[in-house]
mmCIF file of C-alpha atoms in Angstrom:
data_model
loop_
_atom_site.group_PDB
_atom_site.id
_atom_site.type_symbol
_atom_site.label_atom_id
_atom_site.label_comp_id
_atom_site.label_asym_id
_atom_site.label_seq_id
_atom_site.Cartn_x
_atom_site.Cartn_y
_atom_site.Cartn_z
ATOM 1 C CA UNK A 1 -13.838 -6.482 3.094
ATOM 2 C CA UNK A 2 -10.856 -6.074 5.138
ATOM 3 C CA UNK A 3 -10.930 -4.091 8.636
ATOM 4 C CA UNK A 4 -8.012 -1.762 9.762
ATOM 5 C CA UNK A 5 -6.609 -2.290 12.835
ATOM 6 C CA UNK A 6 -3.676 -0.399 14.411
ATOM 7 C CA UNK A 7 -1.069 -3.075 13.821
ATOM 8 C CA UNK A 8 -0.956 -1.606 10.018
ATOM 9 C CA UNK A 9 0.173 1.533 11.289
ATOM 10 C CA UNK A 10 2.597 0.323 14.213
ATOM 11 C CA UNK A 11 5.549 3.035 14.410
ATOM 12 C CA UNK A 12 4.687 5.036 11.540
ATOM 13 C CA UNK A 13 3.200 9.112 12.144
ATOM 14 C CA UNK A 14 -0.390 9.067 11.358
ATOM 15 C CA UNK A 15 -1.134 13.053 10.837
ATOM 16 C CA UNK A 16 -4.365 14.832 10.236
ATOM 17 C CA UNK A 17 -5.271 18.206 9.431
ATOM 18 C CA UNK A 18 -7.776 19.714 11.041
ATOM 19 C CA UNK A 19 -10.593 21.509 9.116
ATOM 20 C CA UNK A 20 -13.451 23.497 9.682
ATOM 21 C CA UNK A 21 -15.639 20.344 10.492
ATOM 22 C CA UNK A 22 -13.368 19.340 13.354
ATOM 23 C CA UNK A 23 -12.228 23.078 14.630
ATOM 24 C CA UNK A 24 -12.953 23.326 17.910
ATOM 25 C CA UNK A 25 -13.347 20.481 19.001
ATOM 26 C CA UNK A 26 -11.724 18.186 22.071
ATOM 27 C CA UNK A 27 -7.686 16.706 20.597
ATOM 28 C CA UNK A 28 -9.193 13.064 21.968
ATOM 29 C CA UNK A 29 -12.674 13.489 20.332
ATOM 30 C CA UNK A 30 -10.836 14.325 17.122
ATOM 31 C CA UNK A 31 -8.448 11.573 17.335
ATOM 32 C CA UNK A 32 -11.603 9.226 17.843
ATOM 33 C CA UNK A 33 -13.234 10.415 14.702
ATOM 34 C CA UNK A 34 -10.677 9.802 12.966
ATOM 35 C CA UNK A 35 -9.255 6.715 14.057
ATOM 36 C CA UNK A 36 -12.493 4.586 14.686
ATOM 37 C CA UNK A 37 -10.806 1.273 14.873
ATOM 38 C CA UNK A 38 -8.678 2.891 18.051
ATOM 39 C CA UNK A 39 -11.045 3.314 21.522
ATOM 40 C CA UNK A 40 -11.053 6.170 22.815
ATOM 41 C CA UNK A 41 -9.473 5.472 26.422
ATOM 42 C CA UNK A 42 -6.822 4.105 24.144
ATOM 43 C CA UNK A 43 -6.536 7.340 22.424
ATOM 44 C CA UNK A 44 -6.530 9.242 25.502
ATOM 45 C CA UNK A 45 -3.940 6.764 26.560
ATOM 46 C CA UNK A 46 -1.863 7.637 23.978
ATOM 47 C CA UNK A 47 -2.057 11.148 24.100
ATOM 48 C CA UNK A 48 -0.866 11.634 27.947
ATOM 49 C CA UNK A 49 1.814 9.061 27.125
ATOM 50 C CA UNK A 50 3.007 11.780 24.643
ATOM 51 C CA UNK A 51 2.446 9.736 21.186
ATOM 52 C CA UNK A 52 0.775 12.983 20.017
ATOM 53 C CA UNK A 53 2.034 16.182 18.456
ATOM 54 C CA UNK A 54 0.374 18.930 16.846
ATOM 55 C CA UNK A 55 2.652 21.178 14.434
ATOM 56 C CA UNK A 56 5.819 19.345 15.913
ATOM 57 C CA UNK A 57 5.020 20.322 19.282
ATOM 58 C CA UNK A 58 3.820 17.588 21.782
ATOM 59 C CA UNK A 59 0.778 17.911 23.382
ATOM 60 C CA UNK A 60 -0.443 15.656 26.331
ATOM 61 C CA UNK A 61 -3.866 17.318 27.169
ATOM 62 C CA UNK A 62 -6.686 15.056 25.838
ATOM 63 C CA UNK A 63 -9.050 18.332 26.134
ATOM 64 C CA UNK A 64 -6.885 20.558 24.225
ATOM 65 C CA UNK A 65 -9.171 22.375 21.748
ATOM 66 C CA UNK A 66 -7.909 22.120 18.277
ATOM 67 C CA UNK A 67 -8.293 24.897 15.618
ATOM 68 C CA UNK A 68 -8.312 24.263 11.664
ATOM 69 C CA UNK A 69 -5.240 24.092 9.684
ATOM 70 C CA UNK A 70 -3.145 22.113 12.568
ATOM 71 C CA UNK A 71 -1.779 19.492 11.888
ATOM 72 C CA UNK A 72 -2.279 16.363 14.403
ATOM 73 C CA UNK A 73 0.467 13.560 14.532
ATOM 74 C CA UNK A 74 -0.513 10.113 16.341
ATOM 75 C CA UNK A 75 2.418 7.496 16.188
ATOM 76 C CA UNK A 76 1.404 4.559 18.054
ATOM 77 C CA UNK A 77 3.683 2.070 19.605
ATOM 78 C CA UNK A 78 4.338 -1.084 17.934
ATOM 79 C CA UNK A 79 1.694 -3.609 19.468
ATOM 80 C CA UNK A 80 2.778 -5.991 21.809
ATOM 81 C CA UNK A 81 2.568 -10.135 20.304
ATOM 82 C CA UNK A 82 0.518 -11.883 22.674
ATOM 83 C CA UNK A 83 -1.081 -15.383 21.696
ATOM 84 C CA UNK A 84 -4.088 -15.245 21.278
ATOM 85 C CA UNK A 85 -6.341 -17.310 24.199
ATOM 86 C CA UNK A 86 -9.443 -19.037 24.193
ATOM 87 C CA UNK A 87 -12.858 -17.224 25.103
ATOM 88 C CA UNK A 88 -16.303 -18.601 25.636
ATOM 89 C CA UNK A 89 -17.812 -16.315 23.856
ATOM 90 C CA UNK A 90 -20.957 -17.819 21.825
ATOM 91 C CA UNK A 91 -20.880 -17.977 17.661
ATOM 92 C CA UNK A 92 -23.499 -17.738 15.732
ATOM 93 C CA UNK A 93 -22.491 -20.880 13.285
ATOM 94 C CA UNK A 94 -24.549 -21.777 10.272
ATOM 95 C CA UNK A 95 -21.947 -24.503 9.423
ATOM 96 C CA UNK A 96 -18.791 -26.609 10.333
ATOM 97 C CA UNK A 97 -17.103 -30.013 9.664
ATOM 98 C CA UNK A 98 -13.921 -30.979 10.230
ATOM 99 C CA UNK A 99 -12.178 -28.946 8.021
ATOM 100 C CA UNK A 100 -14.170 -25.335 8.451
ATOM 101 C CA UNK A 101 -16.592 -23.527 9.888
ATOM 102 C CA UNK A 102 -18.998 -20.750 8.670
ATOM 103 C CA UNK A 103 -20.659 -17.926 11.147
ATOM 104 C CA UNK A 104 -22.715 -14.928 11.085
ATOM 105 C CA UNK A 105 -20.389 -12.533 12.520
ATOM 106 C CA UNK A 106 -22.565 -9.654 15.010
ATOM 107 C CA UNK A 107 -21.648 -6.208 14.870
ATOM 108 C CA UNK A 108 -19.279 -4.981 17.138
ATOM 109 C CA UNK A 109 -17.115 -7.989 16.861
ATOM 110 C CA UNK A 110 -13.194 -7.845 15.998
ATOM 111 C CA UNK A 111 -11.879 -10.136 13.754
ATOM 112 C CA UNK A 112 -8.690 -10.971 15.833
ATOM 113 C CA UNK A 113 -6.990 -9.378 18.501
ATOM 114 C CA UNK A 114 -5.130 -6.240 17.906
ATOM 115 C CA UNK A 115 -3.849 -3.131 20.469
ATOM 116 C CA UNK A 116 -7.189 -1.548 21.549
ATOM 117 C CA UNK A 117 -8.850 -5.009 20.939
ATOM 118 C CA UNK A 118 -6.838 -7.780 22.893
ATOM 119 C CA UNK A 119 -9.881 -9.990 23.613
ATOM 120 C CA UNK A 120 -13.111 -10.612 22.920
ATOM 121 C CA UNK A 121 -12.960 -11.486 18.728
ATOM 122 C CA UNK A 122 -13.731 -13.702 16.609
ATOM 123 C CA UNK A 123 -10.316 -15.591 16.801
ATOM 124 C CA UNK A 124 -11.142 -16.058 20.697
ATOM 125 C CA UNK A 125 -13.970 -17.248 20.199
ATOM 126 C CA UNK A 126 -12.993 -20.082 17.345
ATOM 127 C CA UNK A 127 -10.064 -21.156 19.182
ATOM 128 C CA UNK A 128 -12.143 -21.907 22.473
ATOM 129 C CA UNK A 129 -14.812 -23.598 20.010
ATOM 130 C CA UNK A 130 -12.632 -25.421 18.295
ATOM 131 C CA UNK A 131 -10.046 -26.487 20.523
ATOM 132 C CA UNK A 132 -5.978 -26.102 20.465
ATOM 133 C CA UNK A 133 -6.479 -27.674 16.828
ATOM 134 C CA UNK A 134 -6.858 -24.693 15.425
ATOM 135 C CA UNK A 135 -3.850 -22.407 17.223
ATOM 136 C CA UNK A 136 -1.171 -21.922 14.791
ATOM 137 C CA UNK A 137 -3.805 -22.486 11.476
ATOM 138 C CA UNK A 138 -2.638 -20.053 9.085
ATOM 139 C CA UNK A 139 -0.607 -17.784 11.400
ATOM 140 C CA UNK A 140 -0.212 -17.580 15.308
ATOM 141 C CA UNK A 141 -1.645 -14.004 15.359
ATOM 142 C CA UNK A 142 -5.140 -15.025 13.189
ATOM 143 C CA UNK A 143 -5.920 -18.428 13.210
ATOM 144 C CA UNK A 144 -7.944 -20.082 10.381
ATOM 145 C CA UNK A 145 -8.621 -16.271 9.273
ATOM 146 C CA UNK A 146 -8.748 -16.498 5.709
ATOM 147 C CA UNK A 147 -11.470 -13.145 5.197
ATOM 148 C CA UNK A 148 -12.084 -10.457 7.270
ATOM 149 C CA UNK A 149 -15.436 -7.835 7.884
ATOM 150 C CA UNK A 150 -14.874 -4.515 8.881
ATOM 151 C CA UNK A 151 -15.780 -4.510 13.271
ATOM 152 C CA UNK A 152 -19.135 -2.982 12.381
ATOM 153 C CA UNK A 153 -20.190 -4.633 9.496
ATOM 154 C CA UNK A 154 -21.979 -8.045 10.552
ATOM 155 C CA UNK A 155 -22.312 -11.084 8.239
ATOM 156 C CA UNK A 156 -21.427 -14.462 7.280
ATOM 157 C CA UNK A 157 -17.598 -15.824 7.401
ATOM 158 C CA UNK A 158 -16.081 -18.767 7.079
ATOM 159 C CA UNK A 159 -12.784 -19.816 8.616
ATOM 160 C CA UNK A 160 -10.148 -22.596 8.479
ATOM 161 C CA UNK A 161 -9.873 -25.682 10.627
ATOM 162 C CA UNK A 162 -7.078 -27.418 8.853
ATOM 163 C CA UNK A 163 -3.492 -26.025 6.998
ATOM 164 C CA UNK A 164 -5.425 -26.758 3.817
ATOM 165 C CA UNK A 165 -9.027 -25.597 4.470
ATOM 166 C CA UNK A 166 -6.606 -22.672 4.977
ATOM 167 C CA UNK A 167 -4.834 -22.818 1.800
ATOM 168 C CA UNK A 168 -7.474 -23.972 -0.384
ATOM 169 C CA UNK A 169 -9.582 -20.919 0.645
ATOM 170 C CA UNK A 170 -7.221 -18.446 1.007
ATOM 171 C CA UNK A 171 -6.911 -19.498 -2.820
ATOM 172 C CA UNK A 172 -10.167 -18.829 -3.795
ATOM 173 C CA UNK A 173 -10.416 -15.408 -1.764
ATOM 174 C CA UNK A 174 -7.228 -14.102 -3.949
ATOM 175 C CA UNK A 175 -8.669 -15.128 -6.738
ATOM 176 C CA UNK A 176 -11.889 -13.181 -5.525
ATOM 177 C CA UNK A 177 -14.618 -15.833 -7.704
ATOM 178 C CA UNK A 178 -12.731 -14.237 -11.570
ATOM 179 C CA UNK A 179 -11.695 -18.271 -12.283
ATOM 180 C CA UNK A 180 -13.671 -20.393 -9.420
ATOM 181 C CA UNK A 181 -17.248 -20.511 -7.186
ATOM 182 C CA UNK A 182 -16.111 -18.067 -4.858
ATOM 183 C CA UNK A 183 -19.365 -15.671 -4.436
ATOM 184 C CA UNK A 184 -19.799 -12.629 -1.890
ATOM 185 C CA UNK A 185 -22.558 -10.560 -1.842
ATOM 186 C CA UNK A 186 -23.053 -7.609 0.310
ATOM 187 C CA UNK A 187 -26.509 -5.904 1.394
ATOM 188 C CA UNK A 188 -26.003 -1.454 1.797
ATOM 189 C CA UNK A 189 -28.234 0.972 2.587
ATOM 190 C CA UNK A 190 -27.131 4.256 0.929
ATOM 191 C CA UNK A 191 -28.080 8.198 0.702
ATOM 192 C CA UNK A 192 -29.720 9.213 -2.564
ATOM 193 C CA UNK A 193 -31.555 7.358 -5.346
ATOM 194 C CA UNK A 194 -28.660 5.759 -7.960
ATOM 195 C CA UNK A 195 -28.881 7.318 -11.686
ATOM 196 C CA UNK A 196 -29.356 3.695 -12.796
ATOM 197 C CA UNK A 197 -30.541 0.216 -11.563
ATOM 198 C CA UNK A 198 -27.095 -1.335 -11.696
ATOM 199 C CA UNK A 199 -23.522 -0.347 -12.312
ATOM 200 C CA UNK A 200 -19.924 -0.840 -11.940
ATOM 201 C CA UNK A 201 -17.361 1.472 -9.664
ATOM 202 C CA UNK A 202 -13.777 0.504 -11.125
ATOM 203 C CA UNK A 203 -11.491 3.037 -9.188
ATOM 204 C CA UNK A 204 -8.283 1.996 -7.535
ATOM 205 C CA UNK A 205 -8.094 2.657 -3.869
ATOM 206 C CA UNK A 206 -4.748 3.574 -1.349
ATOM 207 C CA UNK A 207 -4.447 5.299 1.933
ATOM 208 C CA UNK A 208 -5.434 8.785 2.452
ATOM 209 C CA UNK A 209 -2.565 11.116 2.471
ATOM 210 C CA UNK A 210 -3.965 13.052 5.474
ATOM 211 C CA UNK A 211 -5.309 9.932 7.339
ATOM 212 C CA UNK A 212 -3.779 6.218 7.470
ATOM 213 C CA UNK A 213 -6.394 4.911 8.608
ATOM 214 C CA UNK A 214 -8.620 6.159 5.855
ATOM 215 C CA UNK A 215 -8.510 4.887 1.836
ATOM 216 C CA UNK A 216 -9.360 6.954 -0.992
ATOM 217 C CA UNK A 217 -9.383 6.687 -4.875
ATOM 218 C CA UNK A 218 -6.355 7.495 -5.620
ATOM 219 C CA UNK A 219 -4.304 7.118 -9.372
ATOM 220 C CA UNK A 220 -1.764 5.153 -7.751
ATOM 221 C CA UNK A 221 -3.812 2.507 -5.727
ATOM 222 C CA UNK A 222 -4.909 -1.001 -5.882
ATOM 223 C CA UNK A 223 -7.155 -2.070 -8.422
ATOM 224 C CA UNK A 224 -10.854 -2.145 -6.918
ATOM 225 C CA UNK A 225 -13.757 -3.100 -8.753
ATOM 226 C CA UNK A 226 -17.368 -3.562 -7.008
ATOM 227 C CA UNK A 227 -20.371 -4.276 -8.895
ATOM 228 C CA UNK A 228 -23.767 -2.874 -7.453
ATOM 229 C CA UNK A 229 -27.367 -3.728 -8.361
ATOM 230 C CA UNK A 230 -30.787 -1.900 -6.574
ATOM 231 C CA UNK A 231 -32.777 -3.918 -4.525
ATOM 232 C CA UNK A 232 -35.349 -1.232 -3.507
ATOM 233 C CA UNK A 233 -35.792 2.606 -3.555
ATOM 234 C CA UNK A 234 -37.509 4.934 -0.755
ATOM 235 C CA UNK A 235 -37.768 8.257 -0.060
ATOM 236 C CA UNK A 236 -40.022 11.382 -0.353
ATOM 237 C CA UNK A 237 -39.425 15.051 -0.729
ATOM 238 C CA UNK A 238 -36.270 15.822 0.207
ATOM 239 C CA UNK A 239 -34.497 12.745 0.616
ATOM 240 C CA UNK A 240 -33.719 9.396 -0.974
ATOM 241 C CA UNK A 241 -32.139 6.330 0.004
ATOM 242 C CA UNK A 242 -30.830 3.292 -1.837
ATOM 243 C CA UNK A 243 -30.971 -0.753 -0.708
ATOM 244 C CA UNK A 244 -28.030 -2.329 -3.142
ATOM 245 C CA UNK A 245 -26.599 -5.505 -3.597
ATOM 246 C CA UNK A 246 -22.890 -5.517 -3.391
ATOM 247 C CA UNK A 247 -20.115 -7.774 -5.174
ATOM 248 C CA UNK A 248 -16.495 -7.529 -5.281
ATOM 249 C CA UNK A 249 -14.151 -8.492 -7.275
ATOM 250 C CA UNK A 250 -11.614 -7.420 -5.269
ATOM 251 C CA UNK A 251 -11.700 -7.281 -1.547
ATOM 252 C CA UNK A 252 -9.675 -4.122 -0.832
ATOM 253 C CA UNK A 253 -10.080 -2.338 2.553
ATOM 254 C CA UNK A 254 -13.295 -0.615 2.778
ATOM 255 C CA UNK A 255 -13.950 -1.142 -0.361
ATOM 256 C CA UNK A 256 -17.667 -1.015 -0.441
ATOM 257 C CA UNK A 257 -17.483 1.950 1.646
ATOM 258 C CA UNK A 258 -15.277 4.500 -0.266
ATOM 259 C CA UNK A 259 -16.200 3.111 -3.846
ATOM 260 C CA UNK A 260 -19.997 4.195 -2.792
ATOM 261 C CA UNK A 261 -19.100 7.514 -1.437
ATOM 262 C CA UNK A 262 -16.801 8.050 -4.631
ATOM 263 C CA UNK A 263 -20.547 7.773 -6.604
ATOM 264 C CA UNK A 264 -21.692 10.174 -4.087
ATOM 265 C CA UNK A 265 -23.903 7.534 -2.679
ATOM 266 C CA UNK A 266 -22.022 6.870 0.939
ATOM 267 C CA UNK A 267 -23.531 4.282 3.161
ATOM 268 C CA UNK A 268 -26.587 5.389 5.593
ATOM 269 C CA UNK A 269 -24.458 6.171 9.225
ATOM 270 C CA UNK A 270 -20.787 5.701 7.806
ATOM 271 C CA UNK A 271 -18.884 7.957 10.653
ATOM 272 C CA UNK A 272 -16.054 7.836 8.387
ATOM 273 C CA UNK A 273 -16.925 8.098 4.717
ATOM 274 C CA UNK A 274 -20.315 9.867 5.158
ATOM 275 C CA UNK A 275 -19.618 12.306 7.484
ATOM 276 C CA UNK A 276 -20.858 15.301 4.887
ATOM 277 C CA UNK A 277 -24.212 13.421 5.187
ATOM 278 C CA UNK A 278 -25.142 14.004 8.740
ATOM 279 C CA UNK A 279 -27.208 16.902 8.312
ATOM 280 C CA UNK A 280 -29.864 14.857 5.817
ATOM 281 C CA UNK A 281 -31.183 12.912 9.046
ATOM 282 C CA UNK A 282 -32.881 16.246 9.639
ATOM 283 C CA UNK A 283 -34.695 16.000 6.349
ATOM 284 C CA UNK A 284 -36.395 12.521 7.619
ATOM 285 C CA UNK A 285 -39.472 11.587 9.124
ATOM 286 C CA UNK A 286 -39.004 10.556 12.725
ATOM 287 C CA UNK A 287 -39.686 7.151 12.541
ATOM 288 C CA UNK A 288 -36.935 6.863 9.886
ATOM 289 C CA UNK A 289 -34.511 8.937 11.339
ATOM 290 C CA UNK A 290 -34.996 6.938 14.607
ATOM 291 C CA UNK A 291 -33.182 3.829 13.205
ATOM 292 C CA UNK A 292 -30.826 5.668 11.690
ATOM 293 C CA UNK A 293 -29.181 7.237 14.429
ATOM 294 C CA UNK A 294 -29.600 4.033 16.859
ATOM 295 C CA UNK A 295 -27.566 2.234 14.509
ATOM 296 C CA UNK A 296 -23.857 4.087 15.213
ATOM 297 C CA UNK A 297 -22.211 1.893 12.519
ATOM 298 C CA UNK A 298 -22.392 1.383 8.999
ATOM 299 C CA UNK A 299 -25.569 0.026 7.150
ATOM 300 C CA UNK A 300 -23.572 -2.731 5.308
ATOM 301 C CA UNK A 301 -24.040 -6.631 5.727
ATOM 302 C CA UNK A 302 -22.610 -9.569 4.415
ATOM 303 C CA UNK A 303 -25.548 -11.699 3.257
ATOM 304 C CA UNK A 304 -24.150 -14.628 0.379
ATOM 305 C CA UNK A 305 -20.920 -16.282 1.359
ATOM 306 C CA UNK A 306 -20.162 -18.947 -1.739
ATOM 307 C CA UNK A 307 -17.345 -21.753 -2.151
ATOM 308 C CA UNK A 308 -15.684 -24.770 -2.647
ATOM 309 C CA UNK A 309 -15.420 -26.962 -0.064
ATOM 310 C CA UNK A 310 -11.585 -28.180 0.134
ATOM 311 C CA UNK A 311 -11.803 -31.494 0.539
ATOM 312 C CA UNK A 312 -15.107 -32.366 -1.179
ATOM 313 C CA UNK A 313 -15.059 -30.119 -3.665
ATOM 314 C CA UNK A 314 -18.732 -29.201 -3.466
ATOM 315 C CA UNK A 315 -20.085 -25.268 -3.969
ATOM 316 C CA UNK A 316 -21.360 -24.545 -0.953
ATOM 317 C CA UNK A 317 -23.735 -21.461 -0.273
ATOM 318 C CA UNK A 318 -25.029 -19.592 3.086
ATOM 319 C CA UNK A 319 -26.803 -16.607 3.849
ATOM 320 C CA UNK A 320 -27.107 -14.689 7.273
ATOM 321 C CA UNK A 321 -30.634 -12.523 7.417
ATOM 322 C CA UNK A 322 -30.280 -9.091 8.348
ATOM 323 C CA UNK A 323 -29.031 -7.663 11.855
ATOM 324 C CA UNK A 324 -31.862 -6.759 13.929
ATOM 325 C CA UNK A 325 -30.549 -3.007 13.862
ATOM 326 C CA UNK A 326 -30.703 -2.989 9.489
ATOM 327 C CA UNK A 327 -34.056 -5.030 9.942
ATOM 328 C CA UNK A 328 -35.710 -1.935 11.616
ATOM 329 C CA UNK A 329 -34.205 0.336 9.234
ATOM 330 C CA UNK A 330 -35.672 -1.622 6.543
ATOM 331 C CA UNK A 331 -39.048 -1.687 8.301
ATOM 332 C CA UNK A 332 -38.960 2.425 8.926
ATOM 333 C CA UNK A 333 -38.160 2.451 5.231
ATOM 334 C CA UNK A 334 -41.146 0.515 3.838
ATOM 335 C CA UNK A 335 -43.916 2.653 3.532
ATOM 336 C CA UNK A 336 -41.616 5.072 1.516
ATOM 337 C CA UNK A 337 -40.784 2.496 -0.844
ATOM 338 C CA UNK A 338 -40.798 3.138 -4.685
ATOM 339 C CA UNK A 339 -41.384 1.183 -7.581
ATOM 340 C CA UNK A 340 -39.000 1.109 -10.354
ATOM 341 C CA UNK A 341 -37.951 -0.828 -12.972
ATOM 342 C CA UNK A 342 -35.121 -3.279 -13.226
#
């Protein structure tokens, strides 16, 4: 799954409308909300810098209260260029020879630097690991990137040490596993109980019209197809939640995300896409609601990571366990676990 980050929408008006869910509240709060991928000291940034208007009319008040039916326009400044430098920051690797290397990305980490996230990513981190080998791999801007994870959502990744590690894999994540060994398999958490124990959501997806940083099914999108299969049911009266195993055929932006939510099954703690489902923490017991609202991201990981090597030609395979945060979820879930058939 790819992750937005504000370079996509460099220059261009970014507008929102405000409904009754965010009436009320603070302009920078809203803004935050909204735009998760943007900080918000960087929002507030922008706002007294004047990059905000609501109904035409600049406003440069980060508390301004907004009310529904005004519209919000953000248009951010095109990011500045910088190379990117080397950080010792330590990597979780489960892998690496001379022409890759494969690591279980934590939660919280950017991919690669981008305005509101200059430092402190993954591509800082593989280009102090790896040496000045690796600057220039694939891009100056993303080095050896060939995949991305959303910030939030943690998991195994692999990345390119050579022009044709780069190439070869790059090759096999456009062709997303329909012709060759690529695998990727995902591990969600989501509200309700699914009508069956596997199924495929084939919807194309494109940016919301009332948020850029947003996608939605839309007629006009990007083919996205993502096959699901139950791992494990809980629940009890009143509520129901969902383990599933994820895999895409195509790797569109959020894709796991939205194409749940369009099924009305939206991943446990998704800010974004599950906002509607805040209220059914109330329904929980305490020690399940607990994990839920410590985890403040998304209950999506990327477990399987499966290709060929580019030199050797050999299918390789890895797995990263569960995130300690998803590990106590799945522990507070246990003792409301239901059997079902397969």
């Amino acid at each position: 799954m790819a992750e937005n980050t504000e370079e996509e929408f460099e220059g261009e008006a970014v507008e929102i409308v405000v409904d009754e869910t965010l009436a009320g509240g603070r302009l920078d709060a809203v803004l935050a909300k909204a735009h998760p991928v943007l900080s918000r000291n960087r929002l507030k940034d922008l706002i007294l810098n004047q990059a905000v208007s609501i109904n035409g009319a600049i406003v440069s008040e980060p508390k301004y209260r907004v009310s529904a039916g005004e519209t919000i326009t953000l248009v951010a400044p095109p990011p500045e260029d910088p190379e990117p430098q080397p950080e010792n920051i330590p990597l979780d690797i489960l892998y690496e020879d001379d022409q890759l290397i494969v690591i279980n990305k934590p939660v919280g980490m950017v991919v690669h630097p981008a305005p509101g996230s200059p430092s402190g990513t993954l591509v800082n981190a593989l280009i102090y690991h790896c040496g000045s080998s690796l600057q220039g791999i694939g891009g100056v801007r993303r080095p050896g990137i060939v995949h991305r994870l959303d910030r939030d959502t943690s998991g195994v990744m692999v990345a390119a040490k050579t022009e044709h590690a780069h190439k070869h894999l790059s090759d096999q994540f456009a062709d997303h596993g329909r012709t060759g060994p690529l695998h990727r398999a995902y591990i969600a958490f989501v509200w309700g109980s699914t009508e069956t124990a596997k199924g495929t959501v084939d919807a194309p997806l494109g940016r919301d019209a009332n948020n850029r940083l947003k996608q939605t099914v839309r007629k006009d999108g990007r083919e996205a197809i993502t096959h699901y299969f139950v791992e494990a049911r809980f629940g009890d009266v009143g509520w129901d939640i969902t383990r599933v195993q994820c895999h895409l055929e195509t790797g569109r932006t959020h894709q796991i995300r939205v194409h749940m939510a369009h099924i009305s099954h939206p991943l446990v703690a998704d800010a974004v896409y599950a906002s509607g489902y805040a209220t059914k923490i109330n329904k929980l017991p305490a020690e399940v609601a607990g994990p839920i609202q410590a985890l403040g991201r998304q209950a999506l990981h990327a477990a399987e990571l499966g290709f060929e090597h580019p030199t050797s030609g050999e299918e390789m395979f890895f797995e990263a366990p569960l995130p300690p945060d998803l590990q106590a979820l799945e522990a507070a879930l246990e003792p409301f676990n239901k059997a079902f058939a397969r």
